[in-house]
Short mmCIF file of C-alpha atoms in Angstrom, two decimals:
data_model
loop_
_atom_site.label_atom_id
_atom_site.label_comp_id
_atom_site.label_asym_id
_atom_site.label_seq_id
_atom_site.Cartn_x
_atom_site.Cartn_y
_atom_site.Cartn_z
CA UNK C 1 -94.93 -38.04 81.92
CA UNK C 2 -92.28 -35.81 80.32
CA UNK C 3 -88.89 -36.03 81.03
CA UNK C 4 -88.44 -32.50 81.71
CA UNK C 5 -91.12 -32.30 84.42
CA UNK C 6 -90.01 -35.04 86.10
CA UNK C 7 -86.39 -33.79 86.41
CA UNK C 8 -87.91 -30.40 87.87
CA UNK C 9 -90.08 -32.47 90.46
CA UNK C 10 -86.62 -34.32 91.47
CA UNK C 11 -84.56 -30.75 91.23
CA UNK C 12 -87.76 -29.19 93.99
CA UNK C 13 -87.75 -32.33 96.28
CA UNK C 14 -83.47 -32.08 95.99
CA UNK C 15 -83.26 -28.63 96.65
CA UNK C 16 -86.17 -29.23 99.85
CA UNK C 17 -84.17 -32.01 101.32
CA UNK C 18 -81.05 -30.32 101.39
CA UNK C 19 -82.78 -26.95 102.89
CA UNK C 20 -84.18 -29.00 105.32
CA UNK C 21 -81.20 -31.46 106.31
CA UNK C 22 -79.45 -28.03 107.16
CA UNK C 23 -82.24 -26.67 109.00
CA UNK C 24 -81.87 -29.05 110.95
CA UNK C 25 -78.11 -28.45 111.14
CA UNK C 26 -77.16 -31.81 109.43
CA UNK C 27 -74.21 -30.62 107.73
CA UNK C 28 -72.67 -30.45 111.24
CA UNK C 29 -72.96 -33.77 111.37
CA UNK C 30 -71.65 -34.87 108.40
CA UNK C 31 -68.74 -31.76 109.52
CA UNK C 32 -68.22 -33.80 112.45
CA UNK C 33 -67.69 -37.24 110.95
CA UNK C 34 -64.87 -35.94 108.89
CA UNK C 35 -63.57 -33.64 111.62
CA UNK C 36 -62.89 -37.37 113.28
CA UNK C 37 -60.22 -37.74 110.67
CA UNK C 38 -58.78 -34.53 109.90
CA UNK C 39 -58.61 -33.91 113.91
CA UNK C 40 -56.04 -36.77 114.09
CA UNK C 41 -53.94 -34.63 111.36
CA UNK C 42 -54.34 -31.25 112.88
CA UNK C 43 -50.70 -30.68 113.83
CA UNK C 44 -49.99 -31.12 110.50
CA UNK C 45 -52.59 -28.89 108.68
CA UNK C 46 -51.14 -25.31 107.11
CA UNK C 47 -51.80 -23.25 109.48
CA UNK C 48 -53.20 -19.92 108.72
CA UNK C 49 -50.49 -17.07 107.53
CA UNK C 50 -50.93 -13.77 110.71
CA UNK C 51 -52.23 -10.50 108.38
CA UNK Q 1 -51.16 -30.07 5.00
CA UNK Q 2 -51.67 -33.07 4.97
CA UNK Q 3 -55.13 -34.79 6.28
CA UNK Q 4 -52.92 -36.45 9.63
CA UNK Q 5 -51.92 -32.02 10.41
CA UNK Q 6 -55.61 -31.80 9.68
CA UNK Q 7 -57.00 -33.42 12.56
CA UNK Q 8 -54.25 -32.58 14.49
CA UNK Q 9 -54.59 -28.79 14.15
CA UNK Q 10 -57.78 -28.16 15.88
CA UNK Q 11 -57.39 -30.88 18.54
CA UNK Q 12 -54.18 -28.76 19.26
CA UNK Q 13 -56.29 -25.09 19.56
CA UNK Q 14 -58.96 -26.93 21.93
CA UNK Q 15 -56.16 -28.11 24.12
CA UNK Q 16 -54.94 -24.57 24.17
CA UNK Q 17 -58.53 -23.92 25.43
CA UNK Q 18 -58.70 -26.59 28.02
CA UNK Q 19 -55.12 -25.40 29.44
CA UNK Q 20 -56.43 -21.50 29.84
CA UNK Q 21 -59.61 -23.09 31.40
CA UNK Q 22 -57.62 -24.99 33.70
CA UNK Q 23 -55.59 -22.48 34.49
CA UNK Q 24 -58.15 -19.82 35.35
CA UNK Q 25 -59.79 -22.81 37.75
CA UNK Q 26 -56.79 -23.18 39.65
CA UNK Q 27 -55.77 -19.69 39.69
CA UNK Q 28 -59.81 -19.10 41.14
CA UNK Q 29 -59.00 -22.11 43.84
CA UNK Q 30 -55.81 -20.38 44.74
CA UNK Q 31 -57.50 -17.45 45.70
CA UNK Q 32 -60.58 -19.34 47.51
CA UNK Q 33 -58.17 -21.05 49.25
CA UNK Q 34 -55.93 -17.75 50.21
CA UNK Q 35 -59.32 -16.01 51.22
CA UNK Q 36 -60.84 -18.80 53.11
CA UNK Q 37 -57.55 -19.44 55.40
CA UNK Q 38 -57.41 -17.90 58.31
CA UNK Q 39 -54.61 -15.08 59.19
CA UNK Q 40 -52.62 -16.37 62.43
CA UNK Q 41 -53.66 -14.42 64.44
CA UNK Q 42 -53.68 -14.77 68.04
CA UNK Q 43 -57.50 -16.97 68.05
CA UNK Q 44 -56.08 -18.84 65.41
CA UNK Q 45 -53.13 -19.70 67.46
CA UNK Q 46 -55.45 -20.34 70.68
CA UNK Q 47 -58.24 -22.74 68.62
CA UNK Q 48 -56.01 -24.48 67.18
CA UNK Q 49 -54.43 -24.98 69.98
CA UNK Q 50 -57.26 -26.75 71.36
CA UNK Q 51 -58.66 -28.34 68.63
CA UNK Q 52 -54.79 -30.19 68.56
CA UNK Q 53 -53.19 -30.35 71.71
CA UNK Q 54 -55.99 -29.88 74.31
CA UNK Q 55 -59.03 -32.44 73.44
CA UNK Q 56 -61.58 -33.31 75.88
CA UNK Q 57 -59.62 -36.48 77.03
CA UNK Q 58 -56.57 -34.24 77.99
CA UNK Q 59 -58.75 -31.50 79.42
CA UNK Q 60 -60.41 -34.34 81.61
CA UNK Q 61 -57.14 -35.51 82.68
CA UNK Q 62 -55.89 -32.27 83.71
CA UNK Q 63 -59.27 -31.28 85.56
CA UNK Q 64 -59.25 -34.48 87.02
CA UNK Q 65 -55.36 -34.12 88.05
CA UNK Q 66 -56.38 -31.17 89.75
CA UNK Q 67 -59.52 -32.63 91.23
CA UNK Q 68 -57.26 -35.19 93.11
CA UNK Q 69 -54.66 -32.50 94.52
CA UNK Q 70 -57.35 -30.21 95.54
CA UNK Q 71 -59.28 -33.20 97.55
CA UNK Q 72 -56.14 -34.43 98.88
CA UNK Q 73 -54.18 -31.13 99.64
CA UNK Q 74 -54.04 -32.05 103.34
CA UNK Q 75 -52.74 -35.18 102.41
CA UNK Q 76 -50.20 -33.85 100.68
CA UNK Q 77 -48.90 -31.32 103.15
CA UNK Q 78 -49.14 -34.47 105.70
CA UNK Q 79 -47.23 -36.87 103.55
CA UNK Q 80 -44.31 -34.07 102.85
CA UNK Q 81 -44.18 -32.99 106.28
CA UNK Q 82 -44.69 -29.22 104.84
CA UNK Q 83 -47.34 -26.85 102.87
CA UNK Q 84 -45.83 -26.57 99.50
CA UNK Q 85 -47.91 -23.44 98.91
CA UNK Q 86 -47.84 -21.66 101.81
CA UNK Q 87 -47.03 -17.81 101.56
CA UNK Q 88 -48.08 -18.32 98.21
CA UNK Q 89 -50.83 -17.42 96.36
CA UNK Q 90 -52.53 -20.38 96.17
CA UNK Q 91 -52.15 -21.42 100.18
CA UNK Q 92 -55.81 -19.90 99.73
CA UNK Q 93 -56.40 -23.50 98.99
CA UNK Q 94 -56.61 -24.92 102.96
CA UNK Q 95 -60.12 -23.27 102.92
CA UNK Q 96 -61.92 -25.71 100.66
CA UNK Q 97 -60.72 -28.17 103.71
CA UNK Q 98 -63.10 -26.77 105.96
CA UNK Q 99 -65.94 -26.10 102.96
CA UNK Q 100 -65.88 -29.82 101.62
CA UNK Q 101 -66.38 -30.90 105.14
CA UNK Q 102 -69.81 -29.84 105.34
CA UNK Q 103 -70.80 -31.09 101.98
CA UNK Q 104 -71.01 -34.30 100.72
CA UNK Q 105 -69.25 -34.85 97.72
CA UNK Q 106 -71.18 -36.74 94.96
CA UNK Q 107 -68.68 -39.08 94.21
CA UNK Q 108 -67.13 -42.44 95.80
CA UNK Q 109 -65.11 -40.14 98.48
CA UNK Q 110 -64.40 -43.18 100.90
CA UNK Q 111 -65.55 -42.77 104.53
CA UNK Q 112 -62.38 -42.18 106.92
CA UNK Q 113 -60.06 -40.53 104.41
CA UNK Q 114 -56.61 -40.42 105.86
CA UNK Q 115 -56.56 -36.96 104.82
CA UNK Q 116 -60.14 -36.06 106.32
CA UNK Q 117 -60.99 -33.51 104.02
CA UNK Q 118 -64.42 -34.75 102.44
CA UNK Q 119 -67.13 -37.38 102.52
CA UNK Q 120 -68.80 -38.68 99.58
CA UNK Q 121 -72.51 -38.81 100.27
CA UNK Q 122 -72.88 -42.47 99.91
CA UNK Q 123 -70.74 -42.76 102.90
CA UNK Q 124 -73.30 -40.27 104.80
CA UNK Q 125 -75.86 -42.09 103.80
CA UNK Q 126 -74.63 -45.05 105.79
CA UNK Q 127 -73.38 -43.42 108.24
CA UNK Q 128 -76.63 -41.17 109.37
CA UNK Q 129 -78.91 -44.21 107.98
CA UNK Q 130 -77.68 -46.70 110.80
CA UNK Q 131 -78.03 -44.18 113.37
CA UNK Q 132 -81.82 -44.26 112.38
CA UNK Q 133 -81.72 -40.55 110.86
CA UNK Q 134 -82.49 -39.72 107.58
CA UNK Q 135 -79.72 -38.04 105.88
CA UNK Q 136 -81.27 -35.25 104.46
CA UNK Q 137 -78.46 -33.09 102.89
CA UNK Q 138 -76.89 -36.23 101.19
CA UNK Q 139 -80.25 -37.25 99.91
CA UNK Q 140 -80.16 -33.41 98.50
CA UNK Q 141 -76.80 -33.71 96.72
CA UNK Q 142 -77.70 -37.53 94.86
CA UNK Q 143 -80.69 -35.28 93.37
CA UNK Q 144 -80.06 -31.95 92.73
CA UNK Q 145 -76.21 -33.05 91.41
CA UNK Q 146 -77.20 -35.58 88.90
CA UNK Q 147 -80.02 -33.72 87.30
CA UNK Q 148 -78.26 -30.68 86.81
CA UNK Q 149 -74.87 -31.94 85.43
CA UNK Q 150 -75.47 -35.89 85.15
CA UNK Q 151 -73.10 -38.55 86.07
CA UNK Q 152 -70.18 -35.84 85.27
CA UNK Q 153 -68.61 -35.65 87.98
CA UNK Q 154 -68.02 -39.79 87.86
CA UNK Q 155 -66.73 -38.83 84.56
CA UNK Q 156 -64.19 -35.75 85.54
CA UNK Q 157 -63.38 -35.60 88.95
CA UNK Q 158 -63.73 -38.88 90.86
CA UNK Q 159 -60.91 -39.92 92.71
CA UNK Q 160 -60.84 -43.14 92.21
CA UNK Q 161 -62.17 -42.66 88.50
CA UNK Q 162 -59.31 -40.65 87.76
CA UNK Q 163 -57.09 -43.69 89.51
CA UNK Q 164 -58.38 -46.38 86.99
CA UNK Q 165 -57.52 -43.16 83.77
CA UNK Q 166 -54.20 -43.39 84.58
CA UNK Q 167 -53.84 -47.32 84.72
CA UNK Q 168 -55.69 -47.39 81.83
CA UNK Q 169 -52.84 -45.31 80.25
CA UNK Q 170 -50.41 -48.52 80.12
CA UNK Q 171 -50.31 -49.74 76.24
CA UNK Q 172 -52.22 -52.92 76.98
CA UNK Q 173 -54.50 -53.81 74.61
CA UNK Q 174 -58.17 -52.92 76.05
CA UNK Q 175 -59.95 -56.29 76.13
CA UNK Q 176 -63.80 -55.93 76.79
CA UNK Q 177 -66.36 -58.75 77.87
CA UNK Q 178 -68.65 -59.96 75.19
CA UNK Q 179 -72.07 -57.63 74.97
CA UNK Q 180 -74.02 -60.35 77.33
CA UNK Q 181 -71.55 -61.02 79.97
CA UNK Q 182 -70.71 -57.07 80.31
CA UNK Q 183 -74.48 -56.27 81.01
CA UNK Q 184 -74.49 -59.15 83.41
CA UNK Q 185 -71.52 -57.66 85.53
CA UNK Q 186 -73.31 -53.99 85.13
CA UNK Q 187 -75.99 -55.66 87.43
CA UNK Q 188 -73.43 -56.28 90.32
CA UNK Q 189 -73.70 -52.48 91.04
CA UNK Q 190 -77.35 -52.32 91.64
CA UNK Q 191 -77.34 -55.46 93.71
CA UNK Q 192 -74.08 -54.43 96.09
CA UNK Q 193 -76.20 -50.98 96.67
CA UNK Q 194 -79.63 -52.45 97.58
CA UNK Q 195 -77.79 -54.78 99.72
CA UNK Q 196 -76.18 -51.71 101.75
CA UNK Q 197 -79.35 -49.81 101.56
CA UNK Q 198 -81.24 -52.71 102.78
CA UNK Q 199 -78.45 -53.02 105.72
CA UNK Q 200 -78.79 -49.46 106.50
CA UNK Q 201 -82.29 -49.10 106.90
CA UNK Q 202 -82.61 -52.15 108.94
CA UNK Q 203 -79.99 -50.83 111.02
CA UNK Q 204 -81.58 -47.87 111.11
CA UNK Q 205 -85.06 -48.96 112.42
CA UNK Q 206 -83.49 -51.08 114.87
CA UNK Q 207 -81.46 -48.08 116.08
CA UNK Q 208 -84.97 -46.16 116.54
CA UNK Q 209 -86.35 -48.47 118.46
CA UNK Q 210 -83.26 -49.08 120.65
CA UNK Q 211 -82.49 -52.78 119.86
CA UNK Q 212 -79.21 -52.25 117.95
CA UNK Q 213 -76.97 -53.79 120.29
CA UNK Q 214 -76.84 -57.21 119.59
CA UNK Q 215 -76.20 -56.60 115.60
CA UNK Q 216 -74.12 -54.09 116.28
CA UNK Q 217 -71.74 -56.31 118.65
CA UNK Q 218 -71.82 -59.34 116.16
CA UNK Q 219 -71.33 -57.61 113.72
CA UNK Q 220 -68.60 -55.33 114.85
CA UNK Q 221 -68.81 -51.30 115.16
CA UNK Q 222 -66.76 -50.83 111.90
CA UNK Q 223 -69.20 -53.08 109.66
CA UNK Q 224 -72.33 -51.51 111.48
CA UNK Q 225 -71.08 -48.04 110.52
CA UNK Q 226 -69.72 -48.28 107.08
CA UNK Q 227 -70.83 -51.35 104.97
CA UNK Q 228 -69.28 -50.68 102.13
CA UNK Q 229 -66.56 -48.95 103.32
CA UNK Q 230 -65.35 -52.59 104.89
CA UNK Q 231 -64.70 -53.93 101.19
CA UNK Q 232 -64.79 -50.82 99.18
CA UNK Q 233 -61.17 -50.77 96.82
CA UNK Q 234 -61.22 -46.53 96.62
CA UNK Q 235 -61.58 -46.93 100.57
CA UNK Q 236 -58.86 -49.95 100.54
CA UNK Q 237 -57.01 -47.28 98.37
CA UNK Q 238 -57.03 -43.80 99.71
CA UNK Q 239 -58.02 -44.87 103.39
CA UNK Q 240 -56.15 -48.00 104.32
CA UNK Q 241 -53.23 -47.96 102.57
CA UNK Q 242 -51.81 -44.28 103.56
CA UNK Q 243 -52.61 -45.50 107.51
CA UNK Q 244 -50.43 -49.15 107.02
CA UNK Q 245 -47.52 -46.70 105.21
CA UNK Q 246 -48.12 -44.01 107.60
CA UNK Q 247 -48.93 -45.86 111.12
CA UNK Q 248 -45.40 -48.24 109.92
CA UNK Q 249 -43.28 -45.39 108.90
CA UNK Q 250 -43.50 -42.15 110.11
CA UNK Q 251 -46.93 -41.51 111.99
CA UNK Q 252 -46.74 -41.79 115.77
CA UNK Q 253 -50.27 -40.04 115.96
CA UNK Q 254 -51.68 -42.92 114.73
CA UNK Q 255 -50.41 -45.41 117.05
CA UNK Q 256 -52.16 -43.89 119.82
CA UNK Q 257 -55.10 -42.89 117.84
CA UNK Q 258 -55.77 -46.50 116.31
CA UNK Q 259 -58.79 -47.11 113.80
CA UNK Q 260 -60.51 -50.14 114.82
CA UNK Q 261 -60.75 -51.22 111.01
CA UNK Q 262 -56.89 -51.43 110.17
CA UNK Q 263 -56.34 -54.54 111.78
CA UNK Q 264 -54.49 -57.67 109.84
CA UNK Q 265 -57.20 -60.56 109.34
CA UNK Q 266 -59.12 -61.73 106.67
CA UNK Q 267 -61.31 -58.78 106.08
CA UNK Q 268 -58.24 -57.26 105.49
CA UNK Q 269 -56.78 -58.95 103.05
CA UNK Q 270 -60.25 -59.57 101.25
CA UNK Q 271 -60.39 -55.70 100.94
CA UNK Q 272 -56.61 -55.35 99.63
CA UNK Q 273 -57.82 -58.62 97.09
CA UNK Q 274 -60.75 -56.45 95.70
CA UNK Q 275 -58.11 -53.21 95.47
CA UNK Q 276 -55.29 -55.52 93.25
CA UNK Q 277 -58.52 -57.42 91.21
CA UNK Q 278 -60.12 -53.81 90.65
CA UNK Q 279 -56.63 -52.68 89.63
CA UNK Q 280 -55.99 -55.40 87.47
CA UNK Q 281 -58.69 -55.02 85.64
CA UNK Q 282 -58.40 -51.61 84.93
CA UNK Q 283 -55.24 -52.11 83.38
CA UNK Q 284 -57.38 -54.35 80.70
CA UNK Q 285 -61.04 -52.56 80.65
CA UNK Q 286 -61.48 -49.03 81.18
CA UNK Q 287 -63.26 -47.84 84.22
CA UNK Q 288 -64.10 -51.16 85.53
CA UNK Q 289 -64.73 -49.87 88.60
CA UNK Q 290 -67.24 -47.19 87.60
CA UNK Q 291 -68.94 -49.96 85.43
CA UNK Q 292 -69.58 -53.06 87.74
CA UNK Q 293 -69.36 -52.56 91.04
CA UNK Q 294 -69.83 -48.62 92.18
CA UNK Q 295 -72.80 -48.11 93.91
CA UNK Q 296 -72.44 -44.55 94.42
CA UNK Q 297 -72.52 -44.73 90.58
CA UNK Q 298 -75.34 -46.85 90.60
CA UNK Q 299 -77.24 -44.36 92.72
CA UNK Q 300 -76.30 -41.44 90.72
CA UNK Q 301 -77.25 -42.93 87.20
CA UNK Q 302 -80.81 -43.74 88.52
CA UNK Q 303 -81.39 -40.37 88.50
CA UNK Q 304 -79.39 -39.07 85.93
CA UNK Q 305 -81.95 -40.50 83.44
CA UNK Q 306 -83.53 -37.71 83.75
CA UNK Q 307 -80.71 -34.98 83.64
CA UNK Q 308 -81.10 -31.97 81.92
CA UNK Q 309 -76.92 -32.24 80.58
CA UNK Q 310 -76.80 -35.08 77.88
CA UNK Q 311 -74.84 -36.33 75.14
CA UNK Q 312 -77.13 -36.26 72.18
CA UNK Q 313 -76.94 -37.99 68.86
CA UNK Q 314 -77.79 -35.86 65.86
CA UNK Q 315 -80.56 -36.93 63.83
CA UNK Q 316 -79.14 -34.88 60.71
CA UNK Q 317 -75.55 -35.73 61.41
CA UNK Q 318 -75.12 -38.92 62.20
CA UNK Q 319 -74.58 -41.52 59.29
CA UNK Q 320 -75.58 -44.08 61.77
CA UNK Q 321 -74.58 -47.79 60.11
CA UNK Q 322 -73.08 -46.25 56.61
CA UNK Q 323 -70.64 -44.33 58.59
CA UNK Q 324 -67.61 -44.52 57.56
CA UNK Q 325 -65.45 -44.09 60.66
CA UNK Q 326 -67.84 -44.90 63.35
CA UNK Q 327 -65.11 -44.62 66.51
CA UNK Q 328 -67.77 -43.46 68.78
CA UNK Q 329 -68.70 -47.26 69.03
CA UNK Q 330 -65.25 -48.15 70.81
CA UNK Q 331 -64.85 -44.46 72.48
CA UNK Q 332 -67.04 -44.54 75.62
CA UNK Q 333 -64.95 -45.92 78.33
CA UNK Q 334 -68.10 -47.67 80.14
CA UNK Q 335 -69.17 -49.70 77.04
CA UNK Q 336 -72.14 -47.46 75.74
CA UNK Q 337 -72.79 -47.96 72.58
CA UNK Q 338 -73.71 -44.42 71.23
CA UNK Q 339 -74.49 -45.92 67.41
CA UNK Q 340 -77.10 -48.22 68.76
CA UNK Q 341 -78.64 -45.82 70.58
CA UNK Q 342 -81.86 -43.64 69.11
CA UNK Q 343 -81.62 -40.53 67.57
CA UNK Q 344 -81.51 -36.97 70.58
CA UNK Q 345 -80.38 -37.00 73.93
CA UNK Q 346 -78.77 -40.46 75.01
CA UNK Q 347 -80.08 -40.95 79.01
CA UNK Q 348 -78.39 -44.43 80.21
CA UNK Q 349 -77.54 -44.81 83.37
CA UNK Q 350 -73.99 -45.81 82.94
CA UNK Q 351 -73.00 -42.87 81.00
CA UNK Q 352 -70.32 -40.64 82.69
CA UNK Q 353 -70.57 -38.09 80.20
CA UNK Q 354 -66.65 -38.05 79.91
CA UNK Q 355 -67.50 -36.52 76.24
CA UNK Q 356 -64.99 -39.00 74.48
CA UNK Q 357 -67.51 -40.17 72.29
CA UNK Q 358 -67.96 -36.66 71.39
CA UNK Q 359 -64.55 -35.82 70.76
CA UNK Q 360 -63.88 -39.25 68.58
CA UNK Q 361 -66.65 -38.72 66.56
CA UNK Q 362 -65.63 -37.70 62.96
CA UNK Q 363 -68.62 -35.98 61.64
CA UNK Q 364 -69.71 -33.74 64.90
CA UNK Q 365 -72.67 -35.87 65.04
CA UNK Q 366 -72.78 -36.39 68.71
CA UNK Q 367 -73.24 -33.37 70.72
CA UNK Q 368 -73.34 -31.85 74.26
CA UNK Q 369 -76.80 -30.78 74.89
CA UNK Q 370 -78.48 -28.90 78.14
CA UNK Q 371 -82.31 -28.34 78.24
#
């Protein structure tokens, strides 16, 4: 099969898994694994400058 | 006269000939020359500034530079106790913190980061895997990302890749493994990541069926969440070591808040083994890392076979085995061997596309192409 077509099939079932996954609010998830980490470095993240 | 003047005499006028000839052709190449140089101007100024100073290997180093600071900004402000660039322009630069937490990052961004500002997707993969769901948006970004720009990111702004750069900046002479033995340790990759993705999904169907206790008690909650992340060296380096400096030093957060998986023992100093081997090595072989034992690389380069950005060799170009200068053989920094490759786009799974093979090569034979 060409190349090509194959690397469009792979781009469509990409770009549907990653639609899905945050459908299905997934990237919280992986938000909330990191947030385990930064959360124990909070007091010392910039904190935002007042407007 | 004499017959000697005789012979002389008209050798003499067809000198005179030759000389006007000659100088006619060199005044004419003195004015090609003065026509076909360019004025300095301002884009002469600017290309060759980058044709001389900036080539692709210091552009890479600078993106990658940046790369690292960006990724570890919070790490930065925690280590110095401040935000260098706040009130500044640039203190714009605490939002990607939040952004890169949602996405994960197709690179070998170790699970548990000290600085907790990203997740590679490997690490999601293994994380969501053992907890019997299928990580969707990580499955997303190892096949969108490597078809549209291949393995570049490996090549440009990997952490850990941009780690092994800089030790392979010390003037040691690069010594590489013999053809056989180098294709042989290119195999470890595949085999460490089928052995994780064999863990995970076993974990994973255990999970959904509720009969993960027992492995995950003998086997210890770190291990069952993170495989690789128990031996990985870009984990060992950006994860553990910051917490032993930190949790010594200054950091009296992290006594209370204590991560199960810093804890002195012989997994321990097997992982801090792997981090001074992989180190050691990179100060003899470029990118050894990258090339034998990165699974995240592994994944990545099964589908960038079929990416639509390539490094191509040029049929027309290319003087293949009569070249006389062919450095593109030694250039690639994960042992590719562009002149033994065929003629159009070169898709190989190790290739990073850090374009140095397209920078060394003298005769502009091996080009970028996207299509």
């Amino acid at each position: 099969m060409n190349r090509r077509v194959i690397a469009i099939a792979i781009l469509c079932v990409g770009l549907a898994a990653l639609a899905f996954g945050i459908s299905l609010g997934q990237h919280e998830l992986v938000r909330s694994w990191v947030q385990v980490f930064s959360d124990a470095y909070a007091p010392f993240f910039p904190q935002p400058i007042p407007p | 006269m004499s017959e000697t003047e005789k012979e002389i005499e008209p050798a003499g006028e067809n000198d005179r000939i030759w000389d006007r000839i000659g100088h006619r052709l060199s005044q004419w190449k003195k004015t090609l020359l003065e026509k076909s140089r360019p004025h300095k101007t301002l884009h002469y100024w600017v290309k060759k500034t980058f044709e001389e100073l900036l080539t692709i290997r210091v552009i890479r180093f600078i993106v990658g530079l940046v790369a690292f600071l960006v990724l570890f900004y919070a790490g930065i402000v925690y280590v110095l106790g401040y935000d260098p660039l706040m009130g500044t322009i640039f203190s714009g630069v605490a939002w990607l913190i939040p952004i890169f937490g949602y996405i994960p990052m197709p690179f070998e961004m170790p699970q548990g980061i000290a600085q907790g500002t990203s997740i590679g997707f490997f690490d999601i993969i293994q994380f969501l895997g053992q907890q019997g769901i299928f990580p969707y948006i990580a499955i997303g970004v190892l096949l969108i990302v490597p078809i549209l720009v291949g393995r570049s990111f490996c090549g440009w702004i990997c952490p850990f890749g941009f780690v092994q750069d800089l030790f392979a900046l010390t003037p040691i002479r690069k010594r590489l493994p013999s053809k056989q033995w180098d294709t042989r340790l290119k195999s470890i990759k595949f085999v460490i990541l089928f052995v994780i993705l064999f863990l995970v999904a076993w974990l994973g169907i255990w999970t959904f069926l509720g009969i993960d206790e027992g492995f995950r008690g003998a086997v210890t909650l770190p291990f069952a969440t993170a495989f690789w992340a128990t031996i990985n060296p870009a984990s060992t380096f950006f994860v553990i070591l910051p917490y032993l400096y930190l949790r010594g030093i200054v950091s009296p957060i992290l006594t209370e808040w204590n991560p199960p998986f810093i804890a002195w023992g012989w997994p321990m100093y097997l992982r801090l083994g792997f981090l001074v081997v992989v180190l050691l090595l990179a100060l003899f072989v470029t990118r050894p890392f990258c090339r034998w034992f990165c699974p995240t690389g592994a994944m990545m380069g099964l589908v960038s076979q079929f990416s639509f950005l390539t490094v191509s060799r040029s049929a027309t170009d290319c003087l293949g085995p009569t070249c006389d200068s062919p450095r593109c053989k030694s250039a690639c920094p994960v042992g590719i061997d562009v002149m033994a490759k065929p003629f159009g786009p070169i898709h190989d799974i190790e290739c990073i596309l850090c374009l140095d093979c397209v920078a060394k090569c003298g005769h502009d034979s091996v080009k970028v192409e996207y299509g």
